[in-house]
Short mmCIF file of C-alpha atoms and ligand atoms in Angstrom, two decimals:
data_model
loop_
_atom_site.label_atom_id
_atom_site.label_comp_id
_atom_site.label_asym_id
_atom_site.label_seq_id
_atom_site.Cartn_x
_atom_site.Cartn_y
_atom_site.Cartn_z
CA UNK C 171 10.69 23.02 -18.15
CA UNK C 172 14.27 22.34 -17.13
CA UNK C 173 15.71 24.75 -19.65
CA UNK C 174 13.61 27.72 -18.66
CA UNK C 175 14.03 27.09 -14.93
CA UNK C 176 17.76 26.77 -15.19
CA UNK C 177 18.22 29.87 -17.28
CA UNK C 178 15.95 31.82 -14.98
CA UNK C 179 17.83 30.58 -11.96
CA UNK C 180 21.24 31.65 -13.17
CA UNK C 181 19.94 34.95 -14.48
CA UNK C 182 18.26 35.60 -11.15
CA UNK C 183 21.49 35.24 -9.21
CA UNK C 184 23.17 37.82 -11.40
CA UNK C 185 20.17 40.12 -11.55
CA UNK C 186 20.48 40.50 -7.77
CA UNK C 187 23.92 41.98 -8.36
CA UNK C 188 22.56 44.86 -10.38
CA UNK C 189 19.95 45.95 -7.89
CA UNK C 190 21.63 45.15 -4.57
CA UNK C 191 23.05 48.30 -2.96
CA UNK C 192 25.68 46.44 -0.91
CA UNK C 193 28.39 47.86 1.32
CA UNK C 194 32.01 48.71 0.71
CA UNK C 195 33.74 48.31 -2.64
CA UNK C 196 31.52 47.38 -5.55
CA UNK C 197 33.17 45.67 -8.44
CA UNK C 198 31.93 46.22 -11.97
CA UNK C 199 31.83 43.44 -14.55
CA UNK C 200 34.98 44.53 -16.39
CA UNK C 201 38.59 43.46 -15.92
CA UNK C 202 39.87 46.86 -14.79
CA UNK C 203 37.47 46.70 -11.87
CA UNK C 204 37.81 42.96 -11.15
CA UNK C 205 41.63 43.16 -11.27
CA UNK C 206 41.66 46.03 -8.76
CA UNK C 207 40.46 43.81 -5.91
CA UNK C 208 43.20 43.23 -3.32
CA UNK C 209 44.06 39.55 -2.90
CA UNK C 210 42.88 38.27 0.51
CA UNK C 211 46.03 38.03 2.64
CA UNK C 212 45.60 34.44 3.80
CA UNK C 213 46.62 33.20 0.38
CA UNK C 214 50.05 34.83 0.20
CA UNK C 215 50.78 33.80 3.78
CA UNK C 216 49.80 30.17 3.14
CA UNK C 217 52.52 29.54 0.49
CA UNK C 218 51.98 25.78 0.24
CA UNK C 219 48.92 23.96 -1.08
CA UNK C 220 48.01 20.42 -2.12
CA UNK C 221 46.26 19.87 -5.44
CA UNK C 222 44.09 16.75 -5.73
CA UNK C 223 42.96 15.32 -9.09
CA UNK C 224 40.28 12.68 -8.60
CA UNK C 225 37.46 11.62 -10.89
CA UNK C 226 36.25 8.91 -13.27
CA UNK C 227 39.62 9.21 -15.03
CA UNK C 228 41.17 7.64 -11.91
CA UNK C 229 39.49 4.34 -12.86
CA UNK C 230 41.43 3.62 -16.09
CA UNK C 231 44.33 5.45 -14.39
CA UNK C 232 46.48 5.08 -17.43
CA UNK C 233 48.79 7.01 -19.73
CA UNK C 234 50.46 10.41 -19.85
CA UNK C 235 48.12 12.94 -18.25
CA UNK C 236 45.62 10.28 -17.31
CA UNK C 237 42.99 12.88 -16.32
CA UNK C 238 42.62 13.48 -20.07
CA UNK C 239 41.97 9.79 -20.72
CA UNK C 240 38.55 10.23 -22.38
CA UNK C 241 39.91 12.90 -24.69
CA UNK C 242 43.03 10.90 -25.60
CA UNK C 243 40.88 7.88 -26.37
CA UNK C 244 37.90 9.41 -28.19
CA UNK C 245 39.04 12.92 -29.11
CA UNK C 246 42.68 12.75 -30.14
CA UNK C 247 42.50 8.95 -30.61
CA UNK C 248 46.00 8.62 -29.23
CA UNK C 249 47.50 5.22 -29.95
CA UNK C 250 48.31 4.37 -26.32
CA UNK C 251 44.75 4.83 -25.06
CA UNK C 252 43.07 3.33 -28.12
CA UNK C 253 45.31 0.28 -27.81
CA UNK C 254 44.73 0.03 -24.06
CA UNK C 255 40.96 -0.05 -24.59
CA UNK C 256 41.14 -2.57 -27.42
CA UNK C 257 43.27 -4.88 -25.37
CA UNK C 258 41.44 -4.69 -22.06
CA UNK C 259 37.78 -3.83 -22.66
CA UNK C 260 34.92 -5.11 -24.79
CA UNK C 261 34.31 -3.14 -28.02
CA UNK C 262 31.04 -1.61 -26.81
CA UNK C 263 32.56 -0.25 -23.59
CA UNK C 264 31.89 3.46 -23.14
CA UNK C 265 33.77 6.00 -21.06
CA UNK C 266 30.67 6.43 -18.91
CA UNK C 267 30.93 2.74 -17.94
CA UNK C 268 34.07 3.56 -15.96
CA UNK C 269 31.89 5.51 -13.52
CA UNK C 270 30.45 2.25 -12.11
CA UNK C 271 33.95 1.28 -11.04
CA UNK C 272 34.65 4.61 -9.37
CA UNK C 273 33.79 3.13 -5.98
CA UNK C 274 35.90 5.12 -3.54
CA UNK C 275 35.37 2.29 -1.06
CA UNK C 276 38.45 3.20 1.02
CA UNK C 277 37.93 6.96 0.86
CA UNK C 278 38.41 8.33 4.36
CA UNK C 279 38.44 12.13 4.15
CA UNK C 280 39.91 12.39 7.66
CA UNK C 281 42.86 10.27 6.61
CA UNK C 282 43.39 12.55 3.61
CA UNK C 283 43.17 15.61 5.85
CA UNK C 284 45.73 14.04 8.23
CA UNK C 285 48.17 13.60 5.35
CA UNK C 286 47.57 17.10 3.98
CA UNK C 287 48.04 18.63 7.39
CA UNK C 288 51.22 16.62 7.92
CA UNK C 289 52.56 17.91 4.59
CA UNK C 290 52.78 21.42 5.99
CA UNK C 291 50.31 22.68 3.37
CA UNK C 292 47.90 25.44 4.33
CA UNK C 293 45.32 24.86 1.62
CA UNK C 294 43.86 22.07 -0.48
CA UNK C 295 42.44 22.39 -4.00
CA UNK C 296 40.15 19.52 -5.00
CA UNK C 297 38.73 18.76 -8.46
CA UNK C 298 35.00 19.36 -8.10
CA UNK C 299 34.70 18.72 -11.84
CA UNK C 300 37.40 18.10 -14.45
CA UNK C 301 37.05 18.36 -18.25
CA UNK C 302 35.18 15.03 -18.37
CA UNK C 303 32.28 16.83 -16.69
CA UNK C 304 31.79 14.29 -13.89
CA UNK C 305 30.75 16.18 -10.76
CA UNK C 306 32.18 15.03 -7.44
CA UNK C 307 29.12 16.47 -5.73
CA UNK C 308 25.37 15.95 -6.29
CA UNK C 309 24.94 18.57 -9.00
CA UNK C 310 21.34 18.90 -10.16
CA UNK C 311 22.69 20.14 -13.49
CA UNK C 312 24.68 16.99 -14.09
CA UNK C 313 22.05 14.28 -13.88
CA UNK C 314 23.48 10.79 -13.62
CA UNK C 315 27.01 12.10 -14.18
CA UNK C 316 27.88 12.89 -10.60
CA UNK C 317 29.30 11.03 -7.62
CA UNK C 318 25.98 10.65 -5.78
CA UNK C 319 23.86 9.33 -8.68
CA UNK C 320 26.58 6.90 -9.75
CA UNK C 321 29.97 5.51 -8.71
CA UNK C 322 30.76 6.26 -5.07
CA UNK C 323 27.17 7.35 -4.23
CA UNK C 324 28.71 9.93 -2.02
CA UNK C 325 29.17 13.70 -1.90
CA UNK C 326 32.96 13.65 -2.25
CA UNK C 327 33.31 17.45 -2.24
CA UNK C 328 31.15 17.83 0.86
CA UNK C 329 32.82 15.01 2.78
CA UNK C 330 36.30 16.30 2.02
CA UNK C 331 35.32 19.90 2.82
CA UNK C 332 34.05 18.82 6.24
CA UNK C 333 37.26 16.92 7.05
CA UNK C 334 39.53 19.73 5.86
CA UNK C 335 37.60 22.29 7.89
CA UNK C 336 38.16 20.36 11.09
CA UNK C 337 41.87 21.31 10.74
CA UNK C 338 42.39 24.86 11.80
CA UNK C 339 45.31 25.64 9.55
CA UNK C 340 43.85 24.29 6.29
CA UNK C 341 41.84 26.26 3.74
CA UNK C 342 39.53 24.47 1.32
CA UNK C 343 39.51 25.29 -2.40
CA UNK C 344 37.81 23.85 -5.48
CA UNK C 345 39.07 23.25 -8.98
CA UNK C 346 36.38 23.72 -11.62
CA UNK C 347 36.69 23.17 -15.36
CA UNK C 348 34.61 25.60 -17.39
CA UNK C 349 34.55 23.47 -20.52
CA UNK C 350 33.55 19.84 -20.93
CA UNK C 351 35.01 18.11 -23.97
CA UNK C 352 31.92 16.26 -25.06
CA UNK C 353 28.96 18.06 -23.49
CA UNK C 354 26.33 18.42 -26.26
CA UNK C 355 25.48 22.00 -25.30
CA UNK C 356 29.12 22.97 -25.22
CA UNK C 357 29.68 21.43 -28.65
CA UNK C 358 26.63 23.27 -29.92
CA UNK C 359 27.90 26.62 -28.63
CA UNK C 360 31.31 25.85 -30.07
CA UNK C 361 29.77 25.12 -33.48
CA UNK C 362 28.15 28.56 -33.36
CA UNK C 363 31.58 30.13 -32.89
CA UNK C 364 30.61 30.74 -29.24
CA UNK C 365 27.86 33.13 -30.32
CA UNK C 366 25.32 31.13 -28.29
CA UNK C 367 25.84 30.58 -24.55
CA UNK C 368 23.50 27.71 -23.73
CA UNK C 369 26.16 25.64 -22.01
CA UNK C 370 27.26 28.62 -19.92
CA UNK C 371 23.78 29.47 -18.67
CA UNK C 372 22.53 25.92 -18.25
CA UNK C 373 25.64 24.18 -16.98
CA UNK C 374 28.84 26.09 -16.21
CA UNK C 375 27.46 29.10 -14.34
CA UNK C 376 24.65 27.33 -12.41
CA UNK C 377 27.19 24.76 -11.24
CA UNK C 378 29.74 27.37 -10.22
CA UNK C 379 27.09 29.25 -8.26
CA UNK C 380 25.90 25.99 -6.72
CA UNK C 381 29.45 25.15 -5.59
CA UNK C 382 29.88 28.60 -4.07
CA UNK C 383 26.57 28.56 -2.22
CA UNK C 384 26.82 24.96 -1.01
CA UNK C 385 30.49 24.60 -0.06
CA UNK C 386 31.74 28.16 0.31
CA UNK C 387 35.21 27.37 -1.03
CA UNK C 388 37.99 29.76 -0.07
CA UNK C 389 39.63 29.35 -3.45
CA UNK C 390 38.29 28.74 -6.95
CA UNK C 391 40.84 27.27 -9.32
CA UNK C 392 39.28 27.87 -12.72
CA UNK C 393 40.42 25.89 -15.76
CA UNK C 394 39.28 24.70 -19.19
CA UNK C 395 38.69 28.27 -20.34
CA UNK C 396 40.99 28.50 -23.34
CA UNK C 397 38.77 27.63 -26.29
CA UNK C 398 36.42 30.57 -25.78
CA UNK C 399 36.70 34.24 -24.81
CA UNK C 400 35.83 35.39 -21.28
CA UNK C 401 32.74 37.13 -22.72
CA UNK C 402 31.41 33.69 -23.69
CA UNK C 403 31.93 32.44 -20.13
CA UNK C 404 30.46 35.64 -18.63
CA UNK C 405 33.50 35.57 -16.37
CA UNK C 406 33.55 39.20 -15.29
CA UNK C 407 29.82 39.02 -14.46
CA UNK C 408 30.42 35.91 -12.35
CA UNK C 409 33.43 37.43 -10.60
CA UNK C 410 31.59 40.69 -9.89
CA UNK C 411 28.85 38.65 -8.22
CA UNK C 412 31.46 36.57 -6.37
CA UNK C 413 33.29 39.66 -5.09
CA UNK C 414 30.22 41.81 -4.33
CA UNK C 415 27.44 39.57 -3.17
CA UNK C 416 28.43 35.96 -2.65
CA UNK C 417 28.72 34.58 0.89
CA UNK C 418 32.47 34.15 0.34
CA UNK C 419 33.19 37.63 -1.03
CA UNK C 420 35.51 38.68 1.79
CA UNK C 421 37.97 35.80 1.63
CA UNK C 422 37.64 33.96 -1.66
CA UNK C 423 40.71 33.80 -3.89
CA UNK C 424 40.62 32.95 -7.59
CA UNK C 425 43.22 32.29 -10.26
CA UNK C 426 43.50 33.65 -13.80
CA UNK C 427 41.92 31.09 -16.15
CA UNK C 428 38.68 32.85 -17.10
CA UNK C 429 38.79 32.88 -20.90
CA UNK C 430 41.13 32.71 -23.83
CA UNK C 431 43.97 35.20 -23.30
CA UNK C 432 43.17 35.83 -19.61
CA UNK C 433 45.86 33.84 -17.93
CA UNK C 434 48.88 35.75 -16.66
CA UNK C 435 46.80 38.91 -17.22
CA UNK C 436 43.48 38.94 -15.39
CA UNK C 437 41.80 37.49 -12.33
CA UNK C 438 43.20 37.01 -8.84
CA UNK C 439 46.60 35.39 -8.58
CA UNK C 440 48.29 34.11 -11.73
CA UNK C 441 48.87 30.48 -12.65
CA UNK C 442 49.86 31.24 -16.22
CA UNK C 443 50.66 27.92 -17.90
CA UNK C 444 50.89 24.67 -15.92
CA UNK C 445 54.19 24.44 -14.01
CA UNK C 446 54.88 28.14 -14.63
CA UNK C 447 58.58 28.66 -13.92
CA UNK C 448 59.53 32.34 -14.19
CA UNK C 449 63.20 33.27 -14.35
CA UNK C 450 62.89 36.39 -12.22
CA UNK C 451 60.56 37.98 -9.69
CA UNK C 452 57.08 38.40 -11.24
CA UNK C 453 55.23 41.65 -10.57
CA UNK C 454 52.02 39.90 -9.54
CA UNK C 455 51.17 37.18 -7.03
CA UNK C 456 51.48 33.78 -8.70
CA UNK C 457 51.32 30.05 -8.06
CA UNK C 458 53.20 27.14 -9.53
CA UNK C 459 51.25 23.92 -9.77
CA UNK C 460 53.44 20.86 -10.07
CA UNK C 461 52.61 17.19 -9.84
CA UNK C 462 54.71 14.70 -7.87
CA UNK C 463 54.14 12.40 -10.86
CA UNK C 464 55.54 14.75 -13.45
CA UNK C 465 53.68 12.96 -16.26
CA UNK C 466 50.18 13.13 -14.91
CA UNK C 467 47.84 15.00 -12.58
CA UNK C 468 45.46 12.08 -12.24
CA UNK C 469 46.59 8.72 -10.84
CA UNK C 470 48.55 6.61 -13.30
CA UNK C 471 48.77 2.90 -12.52
CA UNK C 472 51.71 2.61 -14.92
CA UNK C 473 53.87 5.26 -13.24
CA UNK C 474 57.47 4.38 -12.41
CA UNK C 475 59.49 5.60 -9.50
CA UNK C 476 62.01 7.42 -11.70
CA UNK C 477 59.14 9.52 -13.08
CA UNK C 478 58.26 10.91 -9.64
CA UNK C 479 59.78 13.99 -8.10
CA UNK C 480 61.97 12.97 -5.17
CA UNK C 481 61.89 14.93 -1.92
CA UNK C 482 65.01 17.05 -2.52
CA UNK C 483 63.65 18.07 -5.94
CA UNK C 484 60.31 19.03 -4.39
CA UNK C 485 62.01 21.13 -1.72
CA UNK C 486 64.25 22.79 -4.29
CA UNK C 487 61.24 23.65 -6.47
CA UNK C 488 59.20 24.92 -3.52
CA UNK C 489 62.04 27.10 -2.21
CA UNK C 490 62.64 28.63 -5.63
CA UNK C 491 58.91 29.39 -6.02
CA UNK C 492 58.55 31.00 -2.60
CA UNK C 493 61.74 33.05 -3.04
CA UNK C 494 60.21 34.45 -6.24
CA UNK C 495 57.00 35.38 -4.41
CA UNK C 496 54.91 32.42 -5.57
CA UNK C 497 52.78 29.79 -3.89
CA UNK C 498 53.56 26.12 -4.45
CA UNK C 499 50.62 23.83 -5.25
CA UNK C 500 51.87 20.25 -5.18
CA UNK C 501 49.62 17.69 -6.86
CA UNK C 502 48.69 14.10 -6.07
CA UNK C 503 46.23 11.82 -7.85
CA UNK C 504 44.43 9.44 -5.48
CA UNK C 505 43.43 5.99 -6.74
CA UNK C 506 39.83 5.24 -7.71
CA UNK C 507 39.30 3.34 -4.44
CA UNK C 508 40.14 6.45 -2.43
CA UNK C 509 43.64 5.47 -1.36
CA UNK C 510 46.54 7.87 -1.65
CA UNK C 511 49.56 5.95 -2.87
CA UNK C 512 51.99 5.51 0.05
CA UNK C 513 54.66 6.89 -2.30
CA UNK C 514 52.81 10.19 -2.58
CA UNK C 515 52.11 10.12 1.13
CA UNK C 516 55.81 9.68 1.86
CA UNK C 517 56.70 12.72 -0.27
CA UNK C 518 54.02 14.83 1.41
CA UNK C 519 55.07 13.83 4.92
CA UNK C 520 58.69 14.48 3.95
CA UNK C 521 57.88 17.99 2.79
CA UNK C 522 56.05 18.53 6.09
CA UNK C 523 59.03 17.31 8.10
CA UNK C 524 61.28 19.78 6.28
CA UNK C 525 58.80 22.59 6.83
CA UNK C 526 58.53 21.61 10.49
CA UNK C 527 62.17 22.67 10.89
CA UNK C 528 62.40 25.38 8.23
CA UNK C 529 58.85 26.68 7.78
CA UNK C 530 59.75 29.97 9.46
CA UNK C 531 61.59 30.89 6.23
CA UNK C 532 58.58 29.96 4.08
CA UNK C 533 55.20 30.81 5.63
CA UNK C 534 54.22 34.50 5.51
CA UNK C 535 57.60 35.34 4.03
CA UNK C 536 58.18 38.02 1.38
CA UNK C 537 60.69 38.04 -1.44
CA UNK C 538 63.86 39.82 -0.41
CA UNK C 539 65.64 42.54 -2.43
CA UNK C 540 67.81 39.77 -3.94
CA UNK C 541 66.20 36.39 -4.61
CA UNK C 542 69.22 34.20 -5.29
CA UNK C 543 72.98 34.33 -5.53
CA UNK C 544 75.80 32.19 -6.80
CA UNK C 545 77.43 31.08 -3.57
CA UNK C 546 79.43 27.82 -3.40
CA UNK C 547 76.04 26.11 -3.09
CA UNK C 548 72.67 27.26 -4.53
CA UNK C 549 71.12 29.90 -2.26
CA UNK C 550 67.62 31.40 -2.29
CA UNK C 551 66.53 34.26 -0.07
CA UNK C 552 63.24 35.05 1.65
CA UNK C 553 62.51 37.68 4.28
CA UNK C 554 60.14 38.53 7.08
CA UNK C 555 60.20 41.94 8.76
CA UNK C 556 63.89 42.58 9.45
CA UNK C 557 64.94 38.98 9.20
CA UNK C 558 66.48 37.54 6.06
CA UNK C 559 66.57 33.81 5.40
CA UNK C 560 69.27 32.31 3.20
CA UNK C 561 68.10 28.87 2.11
CA UNK C 562 71.00 26.59 1.13
CA UNK C 563 70.06 23.73 -1.17
CA UNK C 564 73.26 21.83 -0.44
CA UNK C 565 75.59 21.65 2.56
CA UNK C 566 78.76 23.67 1.87
CA UNK C 567 81.91 21.58 1.66
CA UNK C 568 83.99 24.15 3.57
CA UNK C 569 83.51 25.35 7.13
CA UNK C 570 83.65 29.00 6.01
CA UNK C 571 80.64 29.91 3.91
CA UNK C 572 80.36 33.26 2.07
CA UNK C 573 77.24 35.16 1.15
CA UNK C 574 77.68 38.26 -0.99
CA UNK C 575 74.33 40.03 -0.78
CA UNK C 576 73.47 40.72 2.89
CA UNK C 577 74.79 43.93 4.40
CA UNK C 578 75.71 43.36 8.03
CA UNK C 579 75.43 45.71 11.02
CA UNK C 580 76.38 45.65 14.69
CA UNK C 581 73.06 44.00 15.39
CA UNK C 582 73.63 41.10 13.00
CA UNK C 583 72.99 37.65 14.37
CA UNK C 584 73.35 34.45 12.36
CA UNK C 585 71.81 31.09 13.27
CA UNK C 586 70.70 27.93 11.50
CA UNK C 587 67.05 26.95 11.85
CA UNK C 588 67.98 23.39 12.80
CA UNK C 589 69.37 24.85 16.03
CA UNK C 590 68.19 28.46 16.19
CA UNK C 591 69.29 29.25 19.76
CA UNK C 592 72.98 28.92 18.90
CA UNK C 593 74.56 31.97 17.24
CA UNK C 594 77.08 31.20 14.55
CA UNK C 595 80.32 33.17 14.27
CA UNK C 596 80.64 35.41 11.23
CA UNK C 597 82.78 38.21 9.82
CA UNK C 598 81.66 40.88 7.41
CA UNK C 599 83.16 41.35 3.99
CA UNK C 600 83.18 44.53 1.90
CA UNK C 601 81.35 46.26 0.43
CA UNK C 602 78.58 43.83 1.43
CA UNK C 603 78.45 40.22 2.47
CA UNK C 604 79.58 38.00 5.28
CA UNK C 605 81.48 34.80 5.94
CA UNK C 606 79.74 32.40 8.31
CA UNK C 607 81.49 29.72 10.33
CA UNK C 608 79.22 26.77 9.67
CA UNK C 609 78.60 24.06 12.30
CA UNK C 610 81.19 21.23 12.15
CA UNK C 611 78.59 18.62 11.46
CA UNK C 612 75.89 18.77 8.88
CA UNK C 613 72.56 18.77 10.74
CA UNK C 614 70.39 15.83 9.82
CA UNK C 615 67.94 17.39 7.41
CA UNK C 616 64.56 15.81 6.69
CA UNK C 617 65.16 16.72 3.05
CA UNK C 618 68.02 18.61 1.49
CA UNK C 619 68.08 22.28 2.36
CA UNK C 620 69.21 24.28 5.38
CA UNK C 621 68.26 27.77 6.42
CA UNK C 622 70.56 30.48 7.77
CA UNK C 623 68.55 33.03 9.71
CA UNK C 624 70.16 36.44 9.37
CA UNK C 625 68.91 39.08 11.78
CA UNK C 626 70.00 42.68 11.62
CA UNK C 627 71.08 42.67 7.98
CA UNK C 628 69.95 44.83 5.10
C1 NAG P 801 26.39 37.85 -19.58
O1 NAG P 801 27.14 38.93 -20.14
C2 NAG P 801 26.42 39.77 -21.00
C3 NAG P 801 27.37 40.84 -21.49
O2 NAG P 801 28.54 40.26 -21.97
C4 NAG P 801 25.25 40.40 -20.28
O3 NAG P 801 24.49 41.13 -21.19
C5 NAG P 801 24.40 39.33 -19.61
O4 NAG P 801 23.43 39.93 -18.79
C6 NAG P 801 25.26 38.42 -18.76
N1 NAG P 801 24.45 37.38 -18.21
C7 NAG P 801 24.57 36.98 -16.96
C8 NAG P 801 23.62 35.90 -16.54
O5 NAG P 801 25.40 37.42 -16.23
C1 NAG P 802 34.63 49.38 -15.57
O1 NAG P 802 33.53 49.70 -14.78
C2 NAG P 802 33.65 50.91 -14.08
C3 NAG P 802 32.45 51.08 -13.16
O2 NAG P 802 31.27 50.93 -13.87
C4 NAG P 802 33.77 52.07 -15.07
O3 NAG P 802 33.95 53.27 -14.37
C5 NAG P 802 34.96 51.81 -15.95
O4 NAG P 802 35.02 52.80 -16.96
C6 NAG P 802 34.87 50.45 -16.61
N1 NAG P 802 36.11 50.20 -17.31
C7 NAG P 802 36.15 49.69 -18.51
C8 NAG P 802 37.52 49.50 -19.09
O5 NAG P 802 35.14 49.40 -19.11
C1 NAG P 803 58.57 17.79 -15.71
O1 NAG P 803 58.19 17.69 -17.07
C2 NAG P 803 58.42 18.85 -17.83
C3 NAG P 803 57.92 18.61 -19.23
O2 NAG P 803 56.67 18.01 -19.24
C4 NAG P 803 59.89 19.17 -17.83
O3 NAG P 803 60.12 20.37 -18.52
C5 NAG P 803 60.39 19.30 -16.39
O4 NAG P 803 61.78 19.47 -16.39
C6 NAG P 803 60.05 18.08 -15.59
N1 NAG P 803 60.42 18.31 -14.22
C7 NAG P 803 60.89 17.35 -13.43
C8 NAG P 803 61.19 17.74 -12.03
O5 NAG P 803 61.07 16.23 -13.82
C1 NAG P 804 74.93 32.66 -11.54
O1 NAG P 804 75.83 32.16 -12.50
C2 NAG P 804 75.23 31.79 -13.72
C3 NAG P 804 76.26 31.14 -14.59
O2 NAG P 804 77.48 31.82 -14.53
C4 NAG P 804 74.62 33.03 -14.36
O3 NAG P 804 73.97 32.69 -15.56
C5 NAG P 804 73.60 33.63 -13.41
O4 NAG P 804 73.09 34.84 -13.93
C6 NAG P 804 74.22 33.91 -12.06
N1 NAG P 804 73.16 34.29 -11.13
C7 NAG P 804 73.29 35.31 -10.29
C8 NAG P 804 72.12 35.58 -9.44
O5 NAG P 804 74.29 35.99 -10.20
C1 NAG P 805 56.24 41.56 11.18
O1 NAG P 805 55.60 42.61 10.49
C2 NAG P 805 54.20 42.50 10.48
C3 NAG P 805 53.66 43.64 9.66
O2 NAG P 805 54.37 43.73 8.47
C4 NAG P 805 53.66 42.52 11.90
O3 NAG P 805 52.27 42.33 11.88
C5 NAG P 805 54.30 41.41 12.69
O4 NAG P 805 53.91 41.49 14.04
C6 NAG P 805 55.80 41.49 12.62
N1 NAG P 805 56.36 40.33 13.27
C7 NAG P 805 57.40 40.40 14.08
C8 NAG P 805 57.85 39.10 14.63
O5 NAG P 805 57.97 41.44 14.34
#
């Protein structure tokens, strides 16, 4: 019975698309049409998000890219994970046994929301389901492999969504992996060369629709798409439904991982590869995801402090991304008990303190006509209306500081965001540029990075 019901259910949802008349723009199930949808504006204005990787993989919490633990151990049979299991667990121990120890006993979603809010982020993206297939919500299509049937016995997605939504400035998004390494139906479809779509119709699509209808996420961060074409995943059909008829059609934002060859090409905003780091201004809205622990997205008990991004590096990376028109999605991996390592918390609060002073140059900004220049210290530009922000990633060693790109006028006013009511003296240079008389003392920065606010420049 299950099979027929499930297939009927997912087909039904999409069938509605075809017959519903709807209002406004109708998107067809092809990329030309899907790609023509304007990106909801909240996303570009938000600029900063927090990515959260949490699942059964947080229990072993071990090795490079710990969220791939099951695959490293049983798929790739990587020496580190195989050895770790031999040394620490009985021979008959299965990956599924880790779920019993995913207890989340200290998980307080309000505490998480406090930290995320204090980080200055405007959205949160939480792993509803990673490649291991474990659902952090009570999915009916994932019997006994979800956070209510086993482990925490709690709807982690729902509880976090509720806490995030109590904060006015925070949007709630969900990460969802299309593929599952070891799901029997997925392996069956794969063996058919992705000619059959049993996994898609019985697992991936019903769960995606269930997430949309139950939690109404404002962002869907799709992943795990790369082994199969988008036609296998029925991605354009799903997105047409999402954009035309879902309850979140007016504000939902999606990324670009919807099938082999899609990323950097199709979808909403572009993630391209992990930690995408373009050298010049991309022509399409994009996002860089970057983990504070550069060697893992999931929590890693064996991480060392030198492997973590320090606050100045985070600010530098964020400023570069925003100057090039991107959003910055900074990742943390909570521990299996629901605690966020105080080290991660310190970085997040540090970023928030910096944004508290300098956020005017970040939120809702646009790339300027020039994104960076070689001044005596590294400088990145952003802009908002007629204001240009020059973000200095080091404090200049001389009192007189030159910028070559801005063209001054009689209306030009220069200030530093640490003390914006005081105008700084400046003289123009030719043909463009200005020399600013910097304050005598370096303002105490809650990071490393100072912002010159230039009004009345071109
Ligand atoms: C999946 O896509 C195919 C075309 O690629 C279409 O015939 C079928 O109706 C779609 N199914 C659903 C449930 O969207
Ligand atoms: C996409 O769908 C629209 C509307 O049905 C159609 O006009 C257009 O030709 C299609 N484009 C492609 C490339 O199939
Ligand atoms: C993070 O790791 C990647 C390679 O995995 C490397 O290219 C990059 O420079 C590292 N970044 C930092 C800030 O350590
Ligand atoms: C800055 O200088 C470096 C090294 O000389 C050069 O590669 C780079 O293109 C310059 N950048 C700009 C924006 O002028
Ligand atoms: C900046 O421009 C936007 C439209 O681009 C406008 O809505 C906003 O009010 C302007 N802000 C200021 C401070 O002028």
